[in-house]
Coordinates of C-alpha atoms in Angstrom, one line a residue:
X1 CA 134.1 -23.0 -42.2
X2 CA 135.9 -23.9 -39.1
X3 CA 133.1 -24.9 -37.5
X4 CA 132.5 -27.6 -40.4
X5 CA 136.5 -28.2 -39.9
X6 CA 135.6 -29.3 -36.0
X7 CA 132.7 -31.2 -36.6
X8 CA 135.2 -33.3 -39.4
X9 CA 137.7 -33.6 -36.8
X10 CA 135.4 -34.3 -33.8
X11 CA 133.6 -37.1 -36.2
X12 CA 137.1 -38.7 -37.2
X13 CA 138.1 -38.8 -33.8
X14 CA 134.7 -40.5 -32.8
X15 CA 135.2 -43.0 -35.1
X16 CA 138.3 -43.9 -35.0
X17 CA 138.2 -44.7 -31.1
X18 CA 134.9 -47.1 -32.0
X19 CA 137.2 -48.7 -34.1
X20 CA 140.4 -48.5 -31.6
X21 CA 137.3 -50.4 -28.5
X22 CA 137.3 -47.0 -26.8
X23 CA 134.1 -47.4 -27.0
X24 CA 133.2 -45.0 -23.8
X25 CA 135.6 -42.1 -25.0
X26 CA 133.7 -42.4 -28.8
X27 CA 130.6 -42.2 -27.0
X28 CA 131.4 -38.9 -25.7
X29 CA 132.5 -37.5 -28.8
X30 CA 129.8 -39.2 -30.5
X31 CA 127.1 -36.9 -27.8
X32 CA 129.3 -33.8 -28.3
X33 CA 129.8 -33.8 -32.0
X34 CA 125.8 -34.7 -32.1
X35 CA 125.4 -31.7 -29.5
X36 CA 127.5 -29.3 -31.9
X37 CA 125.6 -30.3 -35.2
X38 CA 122.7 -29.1 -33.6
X39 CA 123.5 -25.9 -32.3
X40 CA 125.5 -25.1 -35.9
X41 CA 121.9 -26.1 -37.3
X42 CA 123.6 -28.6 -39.5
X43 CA 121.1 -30.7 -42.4
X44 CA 118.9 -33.4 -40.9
X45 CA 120.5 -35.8 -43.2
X46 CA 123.4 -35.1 -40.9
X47 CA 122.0 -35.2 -37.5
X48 CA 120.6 -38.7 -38.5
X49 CA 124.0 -39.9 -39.6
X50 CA 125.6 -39.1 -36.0
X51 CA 122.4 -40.5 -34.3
X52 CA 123.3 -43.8 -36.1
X53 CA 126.6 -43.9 -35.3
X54 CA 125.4 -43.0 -32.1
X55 CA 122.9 -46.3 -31.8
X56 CA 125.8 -48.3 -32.8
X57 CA 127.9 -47.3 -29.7
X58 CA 125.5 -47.5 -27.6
X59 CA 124.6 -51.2 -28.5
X60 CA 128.3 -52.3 -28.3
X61 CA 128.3 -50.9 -24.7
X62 CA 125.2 -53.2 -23.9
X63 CA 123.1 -50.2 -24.1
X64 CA 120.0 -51.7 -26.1
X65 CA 117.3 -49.8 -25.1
X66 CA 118.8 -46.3 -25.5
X67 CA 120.1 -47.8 -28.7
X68 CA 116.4 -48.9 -30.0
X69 CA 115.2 -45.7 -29.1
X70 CA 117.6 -44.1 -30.8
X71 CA 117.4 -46.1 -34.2
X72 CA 113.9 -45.9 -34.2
X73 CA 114.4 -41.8 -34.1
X74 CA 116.4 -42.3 -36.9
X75 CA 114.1 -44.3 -39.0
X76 CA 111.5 -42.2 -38.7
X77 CA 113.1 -39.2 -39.5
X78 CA 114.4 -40.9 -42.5
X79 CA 110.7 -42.0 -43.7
X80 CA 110.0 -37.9 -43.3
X81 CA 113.0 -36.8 -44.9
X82 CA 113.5 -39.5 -47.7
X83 CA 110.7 -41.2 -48.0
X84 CA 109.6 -44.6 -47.5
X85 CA 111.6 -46.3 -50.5
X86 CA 114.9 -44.4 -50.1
X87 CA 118.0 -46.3 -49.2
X88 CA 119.1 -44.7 -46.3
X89 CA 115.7 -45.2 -44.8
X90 CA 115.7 -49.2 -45.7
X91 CA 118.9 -49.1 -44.2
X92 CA 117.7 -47.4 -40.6
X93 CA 114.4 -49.5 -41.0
X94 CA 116.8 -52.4 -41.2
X95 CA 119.1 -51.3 -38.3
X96 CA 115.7 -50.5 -36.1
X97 CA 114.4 -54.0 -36.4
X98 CA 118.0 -55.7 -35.7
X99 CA 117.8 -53.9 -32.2
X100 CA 114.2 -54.8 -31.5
X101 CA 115.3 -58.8 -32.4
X102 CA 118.3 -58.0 -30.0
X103 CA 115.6 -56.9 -27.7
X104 CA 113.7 -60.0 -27.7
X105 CA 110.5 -57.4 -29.3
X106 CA 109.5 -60.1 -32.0
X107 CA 106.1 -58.6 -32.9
X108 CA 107.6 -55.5 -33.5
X109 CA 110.1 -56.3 -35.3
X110 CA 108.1 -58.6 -37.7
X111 CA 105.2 -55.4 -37.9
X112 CA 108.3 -53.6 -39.2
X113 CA 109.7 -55.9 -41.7
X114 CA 106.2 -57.0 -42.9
X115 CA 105.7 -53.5 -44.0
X116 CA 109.3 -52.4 -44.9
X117 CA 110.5 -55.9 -46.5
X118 CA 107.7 -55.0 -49.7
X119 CA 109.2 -51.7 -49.9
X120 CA 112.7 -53.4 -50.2
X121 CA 111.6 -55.6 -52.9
X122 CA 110.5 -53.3 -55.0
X123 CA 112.3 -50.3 -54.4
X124 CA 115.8 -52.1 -54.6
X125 CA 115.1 -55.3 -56.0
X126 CA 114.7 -58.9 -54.7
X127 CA 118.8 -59.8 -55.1
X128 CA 120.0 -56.4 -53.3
X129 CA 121.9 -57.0 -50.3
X130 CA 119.8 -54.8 -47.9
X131 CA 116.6 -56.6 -49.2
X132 CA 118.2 -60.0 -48.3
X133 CA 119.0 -59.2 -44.8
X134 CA 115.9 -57.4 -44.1
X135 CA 114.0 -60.6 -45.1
X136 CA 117.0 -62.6 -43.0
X137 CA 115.5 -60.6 -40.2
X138 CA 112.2 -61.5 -41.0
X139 CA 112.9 -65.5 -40.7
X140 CA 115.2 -64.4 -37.5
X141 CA 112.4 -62.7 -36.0
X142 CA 109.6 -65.3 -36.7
X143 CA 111.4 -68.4 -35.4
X144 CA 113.3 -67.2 -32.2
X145 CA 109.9 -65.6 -31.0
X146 CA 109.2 -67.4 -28.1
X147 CA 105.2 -67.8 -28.9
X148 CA 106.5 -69.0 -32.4
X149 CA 104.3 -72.2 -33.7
X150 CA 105.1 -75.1 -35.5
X151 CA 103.9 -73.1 -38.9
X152 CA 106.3 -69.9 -37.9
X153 CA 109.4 -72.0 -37.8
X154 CA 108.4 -74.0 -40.5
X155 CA 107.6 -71.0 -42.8
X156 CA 111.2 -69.7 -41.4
X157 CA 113.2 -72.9 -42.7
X158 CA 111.8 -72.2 -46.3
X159 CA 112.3 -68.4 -46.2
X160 CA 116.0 -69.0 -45.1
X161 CA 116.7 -71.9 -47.2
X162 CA 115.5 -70.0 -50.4
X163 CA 117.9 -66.8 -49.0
X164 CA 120.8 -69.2 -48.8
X165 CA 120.4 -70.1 -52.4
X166 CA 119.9 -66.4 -53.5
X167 CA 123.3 -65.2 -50.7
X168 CA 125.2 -67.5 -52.4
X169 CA 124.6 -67.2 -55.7
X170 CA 124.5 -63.2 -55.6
X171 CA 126.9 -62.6 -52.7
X172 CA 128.9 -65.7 -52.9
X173 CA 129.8 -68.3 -49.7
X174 CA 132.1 -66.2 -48.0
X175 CA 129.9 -63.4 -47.7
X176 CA 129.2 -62.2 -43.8
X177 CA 125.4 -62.0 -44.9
X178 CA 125.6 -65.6 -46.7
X179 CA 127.0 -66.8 -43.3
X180 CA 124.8 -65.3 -41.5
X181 CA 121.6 -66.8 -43.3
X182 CA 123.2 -70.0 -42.9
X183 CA 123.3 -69.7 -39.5
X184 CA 119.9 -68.7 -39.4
X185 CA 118.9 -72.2 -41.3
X186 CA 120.5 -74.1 -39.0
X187 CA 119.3 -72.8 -35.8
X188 CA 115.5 -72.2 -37.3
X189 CA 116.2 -76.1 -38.4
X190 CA 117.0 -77.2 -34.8
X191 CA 113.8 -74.8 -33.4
X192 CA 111.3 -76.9 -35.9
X193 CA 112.8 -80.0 -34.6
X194 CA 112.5 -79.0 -31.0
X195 CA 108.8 -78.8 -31.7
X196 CA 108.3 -82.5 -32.2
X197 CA 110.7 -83.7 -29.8

């Protein structure tokens, strides 16, 4: 019980410096609470959680790489553990991909989302936020690929102009995912553009 009291504590702590920009110092909590888990033999549902947190620490300190790595751990340990159509496993399939499109890894990240954004649709529905962004990611990934065509950005534009439409109408304008997408359109826009100029 005091164990599972420290490992509260130690997570709290961890987050709360993340969210204070002591990002090094929650970094260090982050690897001991993930360190403690393990030894305390705590549920794999759990380790996964902390090795998210984790990726997301490491990404805000410019640590992409280790980050991917770690995200992709986590996805596939979510596919064994949950299953493919599980939220929690959408949700690190989703993650994974953001920090191979970070990476400038295009191909993998659209192998990924080809597979995953089927599972999305189905298993959560076509108007669920995590569905949206994992087929914003999609369009993201096929347009800002450097060895995108003409036909990839153009099949980008219509993918992100019908997500606006669906954002806004599900999510509404001011949504951080709406905005997003909208972004997307505009900057997928001025990629096509850039084609014929």
């Amino acid at each position: 019980e005091t164990d599972q009291v420290r490992c509260m504590a130690m997570s709290m702590l961890g987050n709360g410096l993340g969210m204070s920009g002591l990002y090094e110092d929650a970094l260090s909590v982050g690897e001991a609470e993930l360190s403690l888990r393990r030894r305390l033999g705590a549920p794999e549902a759990t380790i996964l959680a902390v090795q998210a947190n984790l990726a997301v620490t490491y990404a805000t300190l410019g640590q992409r790489d280790k980050a991917a790595r770690i995200e992709e751990d986590v996805y596939c340990g979510r596919v064994k553990l949950n299953g493919k159509e599980h939220e929690e496993t959408l949700r690190a399939a989703n993650n994974y991909a953001s920090s191979l499109i970070n990476l400038r890894r295009f191909g993998e990240a659209k192998s990924l989302l080809r597979r995953m954004v089927p599972v999305a649709r189905r298993a959560l529905g076509d108007s669920d936020e995590m569905t949206l962004s994992m087929r914003w990611m999609y369009a993201v990934a096929l347009f800002r690929d450097d060895n995108a065509t003409p036909d990839d950005r153009r099949e980008a534009v219509k993918k992100l102009e019908e997500l606006e439409r669906i954002a806004r109408r599900v999510l509404g304008p001011a949504h951080p995912l709406t905005k997003g997408v909208e972004r997307g359109l505009r900057h997928s826009r001025a990629a096509l553009s850039a084609n014929y100029n």
